Structures are given as structure tokens and as C-alpha cells.
Short mmCIF file of C-alpha atoms in Angstrom, two decimals:
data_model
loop_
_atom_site.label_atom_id
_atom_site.label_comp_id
_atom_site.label_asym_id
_atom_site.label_seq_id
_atom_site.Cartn_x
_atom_site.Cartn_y
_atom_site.Cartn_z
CA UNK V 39 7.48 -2.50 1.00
CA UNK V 40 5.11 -5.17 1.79
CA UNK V 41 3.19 -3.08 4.44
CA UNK V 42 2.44 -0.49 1.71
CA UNK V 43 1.35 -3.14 -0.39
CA UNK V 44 -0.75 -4.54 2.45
CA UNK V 45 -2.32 -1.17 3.13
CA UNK V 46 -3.11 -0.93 -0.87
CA UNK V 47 -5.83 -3.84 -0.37
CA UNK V 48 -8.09 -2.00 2.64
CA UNK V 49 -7.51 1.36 0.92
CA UNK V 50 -8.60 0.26 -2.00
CA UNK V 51 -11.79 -1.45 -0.05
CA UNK V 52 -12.46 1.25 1.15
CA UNK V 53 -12.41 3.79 -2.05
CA UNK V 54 -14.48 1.48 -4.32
CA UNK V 55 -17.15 0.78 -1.48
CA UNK V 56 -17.24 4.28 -0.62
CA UNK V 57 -17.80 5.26 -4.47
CA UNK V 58 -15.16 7.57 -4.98
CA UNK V 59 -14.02 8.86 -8.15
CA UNK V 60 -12.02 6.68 -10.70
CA UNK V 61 -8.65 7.63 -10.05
CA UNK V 62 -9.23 7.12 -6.27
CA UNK V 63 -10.49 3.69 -7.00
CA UNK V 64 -7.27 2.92 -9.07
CA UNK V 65 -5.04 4.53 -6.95
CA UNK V 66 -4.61 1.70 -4.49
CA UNK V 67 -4.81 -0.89 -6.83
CA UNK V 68 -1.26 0.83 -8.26
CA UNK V 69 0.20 1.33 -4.56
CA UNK V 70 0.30 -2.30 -3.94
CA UNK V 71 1.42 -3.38 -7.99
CA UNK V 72 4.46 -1.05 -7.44
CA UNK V 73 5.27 -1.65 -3.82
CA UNK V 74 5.32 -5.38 -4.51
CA UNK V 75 7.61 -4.78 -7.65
CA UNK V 76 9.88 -2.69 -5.71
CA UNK V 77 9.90 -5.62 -3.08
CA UNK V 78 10.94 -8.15 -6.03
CA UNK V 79 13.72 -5.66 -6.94
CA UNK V 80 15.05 -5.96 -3.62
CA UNK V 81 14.65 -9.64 -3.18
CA UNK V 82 16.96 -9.61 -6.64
CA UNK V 83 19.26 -6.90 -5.43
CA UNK V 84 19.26 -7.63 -1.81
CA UNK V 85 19.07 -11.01 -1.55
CA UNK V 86 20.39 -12.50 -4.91
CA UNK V 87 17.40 -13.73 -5.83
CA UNK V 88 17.23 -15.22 -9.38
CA UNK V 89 13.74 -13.47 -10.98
CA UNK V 90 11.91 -16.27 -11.67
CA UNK V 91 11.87 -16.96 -7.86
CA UNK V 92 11.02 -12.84 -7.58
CA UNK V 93 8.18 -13.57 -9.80
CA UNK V 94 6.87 -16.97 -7.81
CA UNK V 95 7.02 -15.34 -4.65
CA UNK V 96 5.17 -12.30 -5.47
CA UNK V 97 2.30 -14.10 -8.05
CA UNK V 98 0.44 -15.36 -4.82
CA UNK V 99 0.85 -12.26 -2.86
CA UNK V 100 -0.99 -9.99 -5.92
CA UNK V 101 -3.34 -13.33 -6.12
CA UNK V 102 -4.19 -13.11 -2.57
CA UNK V 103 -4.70 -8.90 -2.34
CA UNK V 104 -7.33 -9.24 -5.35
CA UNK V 105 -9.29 -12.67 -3.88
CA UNK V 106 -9.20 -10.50 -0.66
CA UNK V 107 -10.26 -7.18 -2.14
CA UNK V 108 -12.74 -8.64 -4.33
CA UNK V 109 -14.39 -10.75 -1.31
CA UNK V 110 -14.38 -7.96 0.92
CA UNK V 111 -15.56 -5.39 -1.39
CA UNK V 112 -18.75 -7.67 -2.38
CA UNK V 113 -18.85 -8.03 1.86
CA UNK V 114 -19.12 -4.33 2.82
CA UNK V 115 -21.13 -3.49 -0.20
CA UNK V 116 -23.78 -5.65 1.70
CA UNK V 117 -23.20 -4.03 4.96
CA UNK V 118 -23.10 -0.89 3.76
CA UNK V 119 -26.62 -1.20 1.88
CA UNK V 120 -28.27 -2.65 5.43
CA UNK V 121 -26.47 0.23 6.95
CA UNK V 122 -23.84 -1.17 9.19
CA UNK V 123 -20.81 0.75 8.56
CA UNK V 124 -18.23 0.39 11.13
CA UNK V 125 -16.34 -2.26 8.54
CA UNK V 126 -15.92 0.57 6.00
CA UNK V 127 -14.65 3.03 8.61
CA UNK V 128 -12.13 -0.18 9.91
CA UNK V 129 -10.90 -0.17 6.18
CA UNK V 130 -9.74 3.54 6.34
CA UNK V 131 -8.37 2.97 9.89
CA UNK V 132 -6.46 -0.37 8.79
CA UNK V 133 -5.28 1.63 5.84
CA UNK V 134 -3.45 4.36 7.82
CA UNK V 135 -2.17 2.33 10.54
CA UNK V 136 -0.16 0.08 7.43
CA UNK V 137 0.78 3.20 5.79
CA UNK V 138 2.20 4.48 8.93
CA UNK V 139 3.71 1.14 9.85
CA UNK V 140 5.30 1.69 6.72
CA UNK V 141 6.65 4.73 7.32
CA UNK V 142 7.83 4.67 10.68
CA UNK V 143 10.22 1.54 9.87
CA UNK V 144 12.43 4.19 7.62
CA UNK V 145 12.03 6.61 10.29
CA UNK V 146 13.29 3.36 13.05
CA UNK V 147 16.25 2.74 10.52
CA UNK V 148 17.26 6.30 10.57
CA UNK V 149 17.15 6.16 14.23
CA UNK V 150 19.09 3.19 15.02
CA UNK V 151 21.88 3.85 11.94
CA UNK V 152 21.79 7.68 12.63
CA UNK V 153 22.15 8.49 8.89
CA UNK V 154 20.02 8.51 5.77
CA UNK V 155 20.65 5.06 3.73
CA UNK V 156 19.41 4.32 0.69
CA UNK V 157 17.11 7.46 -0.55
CA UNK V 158 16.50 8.77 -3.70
CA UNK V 159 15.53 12.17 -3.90
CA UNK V 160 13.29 11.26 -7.03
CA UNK V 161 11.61 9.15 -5.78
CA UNK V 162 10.63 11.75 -2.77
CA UNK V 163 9.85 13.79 -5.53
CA UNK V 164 7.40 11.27 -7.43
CA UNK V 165 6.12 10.76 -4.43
CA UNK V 166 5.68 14.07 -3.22
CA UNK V 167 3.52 14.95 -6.52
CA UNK V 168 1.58 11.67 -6.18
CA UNK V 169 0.08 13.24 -3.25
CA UNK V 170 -0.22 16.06 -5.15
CA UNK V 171 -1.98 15.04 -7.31
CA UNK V 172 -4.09 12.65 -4.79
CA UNK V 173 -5.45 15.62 -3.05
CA UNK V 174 -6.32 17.89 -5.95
CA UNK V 175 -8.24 15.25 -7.47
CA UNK V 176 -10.30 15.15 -4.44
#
């Protein structure tokens, strides 16, 4: 969970600084809000912890993806206007490669427990239309 929020904070650097349409810009932004929730639900349900402590540990994370989105955003905005756009392109990259990270961890689980554990079918499904959605806005 925290690798897709991680990815959330160059995906949405890349979006805004690209000028993409609104809901591209805010898509990100809600990647990395709900995979950090769902990472406080399983520090409660997988690890006992108490919320409050759910709530300190994840306050700095979403502190430090905004001071880090908003300071690179402001950053490649400036490259981008003197034309230098390899950093914008690394965004995208960075992006994928956490997204994938991500993903391939489920996929390493499967592999070493040789069963499914743990899915929920709507939340494939939510997902699934997400994407949907992500693509016909485009």
C-alpha cells in the first residue's frame, strides 16, 4: 500500500506539470489519500494498532507527499519553461516502476503461498472501472 501511495506523489508531478485535465490532476492526489488509509486499516487490523497511533503514523507521510509534490511541482515547472525535460519524463517513469512494484508484490505473494489471500472481488471491480474511467477521460 505504501508503494501506491509513493507512486501517487510523481504521478501526480507529473499530471499537473504536464497540464492535464482536472480529473487527471486529482486523480493521484486520491491514489495516495486512499492507499495510505487502506495502509492505516491494516496497521489497525493487522497489527493491533490503536487509531490514534494509525493516524500519527500516517499525518507525516500525507505531510511529506504534499511538501514533496508541491516543491517538485514549482521545480519542473521551471525546467520545463527553460526547456529541460528529462525530470518530467523521470516522473512518469518513477510513477510506473512504483505502480508496478506495487503490483508485482501481490503477484510474489501468490507465488510463494500458491493461492489467492485476501482479495475482494469489489474492489477488482472498483478498480477495474477506475481505469475505466481513467482512460475515457483521456
Amino acid at each position: 500500500m505504501l508503494l501506491w501511495a509513493a507512486a501517487g506523489v510523481p504521478l501526480g508531478i507529473y499530471n499537473i506539470v504536464s497540464a492535464f485535465n482536472l480529473a487527471l490532476r486529482v486523480q493521484p492526489q486520491i491514489l495516495t489519500l486512499l492507499s495510505l488509509a487502506t495502509w492505516m486499516q491494516c496497521c489497525y487490523y493487522g497489527k493491533g494498532w490503536p487509531p490514534s497511533t494509525c493516524l500519527a503514523a500516517a499525518a507525516p507521510l500525507v505531510a511529506l507527499c504534499a511538501g514533496v509534490q508541491a516543491a517538485l511541482i514549482v521545480a519542473l515547472r521551471i525546467a520545463k519553461a527553460r526547456e529541460v525535460l528529462w525530470p518530467v519524463t523521470l516522473m512518469a517513469v518513477l510513477s510506473a516502476c512504483l505502480l508496478a512494484a506495487g503490483v508485482l508484490r501481490h503477484y510474489w505473494d501468490i507465488y510463494t503461498h500458491r493461492t489467492v489471500r485476501g482479495i475482494s472481488f469489489i474492489f477488482v471491480g472498483i478498480d477495474a472501472a477506475g481505469d475505466l474511467f481513467s482512460l475515457v477521460s483521456v
